[in-house]
């Protein structure tokens, strides 16, 4: 399973596809610093541009940031719970909602909420997730299979992550 690839990403189509068609799902893109940290708390960069203002200026800004330090585009938002020995995940992406269940409870992390997406730096696109560094800390990007964060959360052995990656592959436009 490839987690990093070089493509000529169509940022506009990918971002428009990522916002779930839902104005409440407004944390769709963040700037990244050179060490993969968000310079603002999740979503603060979005305040520069409202959902209704995704015009040419917005996409020029994203293209510039993607070429400089990179951007993180959220593609899948997930919440989780454990019921009757199963992990149950509610996934939102594009204009879809899906429930994903697994009995492999030891191979997944049941979390309150998480987001998954892509880091875009120039022509390099990497699948990953934003990870909360703790109360009051800025989230950072970690690619799937990374040793930088909880291996339970971003492991490629995690059945949820395999599903997430297959969803994201269909949401990326070149």
mmCIF file of C-alpha atoms in Angstrom:
data_model
loop_
_atom_site.group_PDB
_atom_site.id
_atom_site.type_symbol
_atom_site.label_atom_id
_atom_site.label_comp_id
_atom_site.label_asym_id
_atom_site.label_seq_id
_atom_site.Cartn_x
_atom_site.Cartn_y
_atom_site.Cartn_z
ATOM 1 C CA UNK A 1 0.000 0.000 0.000
ATOM 2 C CA UNK A 2 1.590 3.229 -1.169
ATOM 3 C CA UNK A 3 1.419 6.088 1.342
ATOM 4 C CA UNK A 4 3.474 8.635 -0.586
ATOM 5 C CA UNK A 5 3.399 9.508 -4.265
ATOM 6 C CA UNK A 6 4.250 12.279 -6.685
ATOM 7 C CA UNK A 7 1.295 13.652 -8.615
ATOM 8 C CA UNK A 8 0.218 16.926 -10.142
ATOM 9 C CA UNK A 9 -2.589 17.440 -7.616
ATOM 10 C CA UNK A 10 -5.631 19.500 -8.538
ATOM 11 C CA UNK A 11 -5.862 21.274 -5.178
ATOM 12 C CA UNK A 12 -9.145 23.018 -6.010
ATOM 13 C CA UNK A 13 -11.057 19.844 -6.945
ATOM 14 C CA UNK A 14 -9.544 17.893 -4.037
ATOM 15 C CA UNK A 15 -10.437 20.574 -1.455
ATOM 16 C CA UNK A 16 -13.930 21.071 -2.861
ATOM 17 C CA UNK A 17 -14.429 17.308 -2.615
ATOM 18 C CA UNK A 18 -13.153 17.222 0.964
ATOM 19 C CA UNK A 19 -15.545 19.614 2.667
ATOM 20 C CA UNK A 20 -18.352 17.062 2.940
ATOM 21 C CA UNK A 21 -20.885 19.473 1.487
ATOM 22 C CA UNK A 22 -21.561 20.403 5.119
ATOM 23 C CA UNK A 23 -20.843 23.898 6.429
ATOM 24 C CA UNK A 24 -20.293 22.503 9.945
ATOM 25 C CA UNK A 25 -17.358 20.463 8.637
ATOM 26 C CA UNK A 26 -15.220 23.563 8.154
ATOM 27 C CA UNK A 27 -11.807 22.313 9.293
ATOM 28 C CA UNK A 28 -10.789 21.223 5.833
ATOM 29 C CA UNK A 29 -7.286 22.595 5.358
ATOM 30 C CA UNK A 30 -4.390 23.803 7.506
ATOM 31 C CA UNK A 31 -1.028 25.303 6.819
ATOM 32 C CA UNK A 32 1.981 23.250 7.901
ATOM 33 C CA UNK A 33 5.324 24.430 9.196
ATOM 34 C CA UNK A 34 8.557 22.883 7.953
ATOM 35 C CA UNK A 35 8.489 20.328 10.817
ATOM 36 C CA UNK A 36 4.900 19.186 9.974
ATOM 37 C CA UNK A 37 3.293 21.109 12.850
ATOM 38 C CA UNK A 38 0.226 23.280 12.400
ATOM 39 C CA UNK A 39 1.161 26.917 13.111
ATOM 40 C CA UNK A 40 -2.349 27.443 14.481
ATOM 41 C CA UNK A 41 -4.711 25.145 16.322
ATOM 42 C CA UNK A 42 -6.785 22.909 14.018
ATOM 43 C CA UNK A 43 -9.044 25.038 11.885
ATOM 44 C CA UNK A 44 -7.710 28.486 12.772
ATOM 45 C CA UNK A 45 -6.175 28.905 9.306
ATOM 46 C CA UNK A 46 -9.669 28.323 7.894
ATOM 47 C CA UNK A 47 -10.875 31.538 9.484
ATOM 48 C CA UNK A 48 -9.036 33.496 6.787
ATOM 49 C CA UNK A 49 -11.569 32.166 4.294
ATOM 50 C CA UNK A 50 -15.159 31.256 5.035
ATOM 51 C CA UNK A 51 -16.841 28.230 3.467
ATOM 52 C CA UNK A 52 -18.689 30.480 1.009
ATOM 53 C CA UNK A 53 -15.517 32.309 -0.046
ATOM 54 C CA UNK A 54 -13.603 29.505 -1.757
ATOM 55 C CA UNK A 55 -12.758 31.661 -4.752
ATOM 56 C CA UNK A 56 -9.645 32.120 -6.861
ATOM 57 C CA UNK A 57 -7.825 34.020 -4.094
ATOM 58 C CA UNK A 58 -8.345 31.131 -1.671
ATOM 59 C CA UNK A 59 -6.936 28.544 -4.088
ATOM 60 C CA UNK A 60 -3.987 30.802 -5.003
ATOM 61 C CA UNK A 61 -3.218 31.016 -1.271
ATOM 62 C CA UNK A 62 -3.379 27.215 -0.949
ATOM 63 C CA UNK A 63 -1.146 26.656 -3.979
ATOM 64 C CA UNK A 64 1.443 29.069 -2.543
ATOM 65 C CA UNK A 65 1.357 27.382 0.889
ATOM 66 C CA UNK A 66 1.566 23.916 -0.695
ATOM 67 C CA UNK A 67 4.744 24.926 -2.509
ATOM 68 C CA UNK A 68 6.331 26.591 0.557
ATOM 69 C CA UNK A 69 5.935 24.407 3.674
ATOM 70 C CA UNK A 70 2.973 22.297 2.677
ATOM 71 C CA UNK A 71 -0.693 22.046 3.521
ATOM 72 C CA UNK A 72 -2.787 19.353 5.123
ATOM 73 C CA UNK A 73 -6.168 18.641 3.506
ATOM 74 C CA UNK A 74 -8.645 16.800 5.699
ATOM 75 C CA UNK A 75 -10.538 14.196 3.715
ATOM 76 C CA UNK A 76 -12.135 11.909 6.330
ATOM 77 C CA UNK A 77 -13.509 12.793 9.769
ATOM 78 C CA UNK A 78 -14.098 9.903 12.173
ATOM 79 C CA UNK A 79 -15.668 9.302 15.561
ATOM 80 C CA UNK A 80 -15.600 5.976 17.363
ATOM 81 C CA UNK A 81 -17.193 3.907 20.087
ATOM 82 C CA UNK A 82 -17.009 0.362 21.389
ATOM 83 C CA UNK A 83 -20.175 -1.752 21.456
ATOM 84 C CA UNK A 84 -20.639 -5.468 22.090
ATOM 85 C CA UNK A 85 -16.972 -6.304 21.548
ATOM 86 C CA UNK A 86 -16.748 -4.344 18.298
ATOM 87 C CA UNK A 87 -15.158 -1.022 17.436
ATOM 88 C CA UNK A 88 -17.694 1.122 15.594
ATOM 89 C CA UNK A 89 -16.477 4.091 13.547
ATOM 90 C CA UNK A 90 -18.622 6.793 11.976
ATOM 91 C CA UNK A 91 -16.825 8.128 8.903
ATOM 92 C CA UNK A 92 -17.710 11.357 7.068
ATOM 93 C CA UNK A 93 -16.140 12.193 3.712
ATOM 94 C CA UNK A 94 -17.182 14.013 0.571
ATOM 95 C CA UNK A 95 -20.927 14.032 0.844
ATOM 96 C CA UNK A 96 -21.051 10.531 2.345
ATOM 97 C CA UNK A 97 -21.385 9.043 5.792
ATOM 98 C CA UNK A 98 -20.524 5.442 6.543
ATOM 99 C CA UNK A 99 -20.353 3.152 9.532
ATOM 100 C CA UNK A 100 -17.304 0.902 9.706
ATOM 101 C CA UNK A 101 -17.247 -1.963 12.223
ATOM 102 C CA UNK A 102 -14.470 -4.332 13.175
ATOM 103 C CA UNK A 103 -14.077 -7.099 15.719
ATOM 104 C CA UNK A 104 -10.282 -6.645 15.548
ATOM 105 C CA UNK A 105 -10.509 -4.532 18.687
ATOM 106 C CA UNK A 106 -6.845 -5.141 19.552
ATOM 107 C CA UNK A 107 -5.693 -3.732 16.196
ATOM 108 C CA UNK A 108 -7.553 -0.422 16.364
ATOM 109 C CA UNK A 109 -7.608 2.550 18.681
ATOM 110 C CA UNK A 110 -11.077 3.654 19.774
ATOM 111 C CA UNK A 111 -10.830 7.461 19.887
ATOM 112 C CA UNK A 112 -13.216 10.331 20.467
ATOM 113 C CA UNK A 113 -12.584 11.886 17.041
ATOM 114 C CA UNK A 114 -9.859 11.955 14.422
ATOM 115 C CA UNK A 115 -9.212 13.282 10.970
ATOM 116 C CA UNK A 116 -7.343 11.742 8.086
ATOM 117 C CA UNK A 117 -6.103 13.376 4.942
ATOM 118 C CA UNK A 118 -3.141 14.240 2.814
ATOM 119 C CA UNK A 119 -0.071 16.382 3.168
ATOM 120 C CA UNK A 120 0.683 18.257 -0.041
ATOM 121 C CA UNK A 121 4.203 19.643 -0.477
ATOM 122 C CA UNK A 122 4.959 20.586 -4.069
ATOM 123 C CA UNK A 123 4.082 17.513 -6.137
ATOM 124 C CA UNK A 124 4.492 15.074 -3.224
ATOM 125 C CA UNK A 125 1.270 13.819 -1.645
ATOM 126 C CA UNK A 126 1.398 11.708 1.538
ATOM 127 C CA UNK A 127 -1.491 9.890 3.263
ATOM 128 C CA UNK A 128 -1.692 10.521 6.998
ATOM 129 C CA UNK A 129 -3.556 12.021 9.912
ATOM 130 C CA UNK A 130 -3.350 14.962 12.240
ATOM 131 C CA UNK A 131 -2.387 13.872 15.731
ATOM 132 C CA UNK A 132 -3.210 15.870 18.859
ATOM 133 C CA UNK A 133 -0.023 16.396 20.833
ATOM 134 C CA UNK A 134 -1.839 16.862 24.139
ATOM 135 C CA UNK A 135 -3.881 19.554 25.825
ATOM 136 C CA UNK A 136 -2.811 22.958 24.626
ATOM 137 C CA UNK A 137 -0.341 21.630 22.054
ATOM 138 C CA UNK A 138 -0.548 22.146 18.348
ATOM 139 C CA UNK A 139 -1.507 19.085 16.291
ATOM 140 C CA UNK A 140 0.951 17.742 13.766
ATOM 141 C CA UNK A 141 0.857 15.621 10.654
ATOM 142 C CA UNK A 142 2.038 11.996 10.816
ATOM 143 C CA UNK A 143 2.030 9.653 7.844
ATOM 144 C CA UNK A 144 0.554 6.150 8.077
ATOM 145 C CA UNK A 145 3.134 3.701 9.374
ATOM 146 C CA UNK A 146 5.032 6.517 11.103
ATOM 147 C CA UNK A 147 6.902 5.929 14.344
ATOM 148 C CA UNK A 148 6.228 9.555 15.308
ATOM 149 C CA UNK A 149 2.840 8.870 16.858
ATOM 150 C CA UNK A 150 0.692 6.113 18.280
ATOM 151 C CA UNK A 151 1.344 3.048 16.152
ATOM 152 C CA UNK A 152 -2.167 1.834 17.024
ATOM 153 C CA UNK A 153 -3.583 5.011 15.504
ATOM 154 C CA UNK A 154 -1.634 5.208 12.235
ATOM 155 C CA UNK A 155 -0.462 1.626 11.763
ATOM 156 C CA UNK A 156 -0.905 0.075 8.336
ATOM 157 C CA UNK A 157 -1.957 -3.115 10.172
ATOM 158 C CA UNK A 158 -5.026 -1.283 11.475
ATOM 159 C CA UNK A 159 -8.081 -2.404 9.415
ATOM 160 C CA UNK A 160 -9.702 1.028 9.817
ATOM 161 C CA UNK A 161 -6.645 2.700 8.291
ATOM 162 C CA UNK A 162 -6.755 0.412 5.274
ATOM 163 C CA UNK A 163 -10.404 1.446 4.741
ATOM 164 C CA UNK A 164 -9.529 5.137 5.258
ATOM 165 C CA UNK A 165 -6.732 4.984 2.662
ATOM 166 C CA UNK A 166 -9.039 3.359 0.097
ATOM 167 C CA UNK A 167 -11.600 6.139 0.676
ATOM 168 C CA UNK A 168 -8.963 8.870 0.323
ATOM 169 C CA UNK A 169 -7.591 7.411 -2.919
ATOM 170 C CA UNK A 170 -10.979 8.120 -4.498
ATOM 171 C CA UNK A 171 -11.028 11.702 -3.230
ATOM 172 C CA UNK A 172 -7.749 12.916 -4.719
ATOM 173 C CA UNK A 173 -7.872 14.623 -8.113
ATOM 174 C CA UNK A 174 -4.985 15.205 -10.477
#
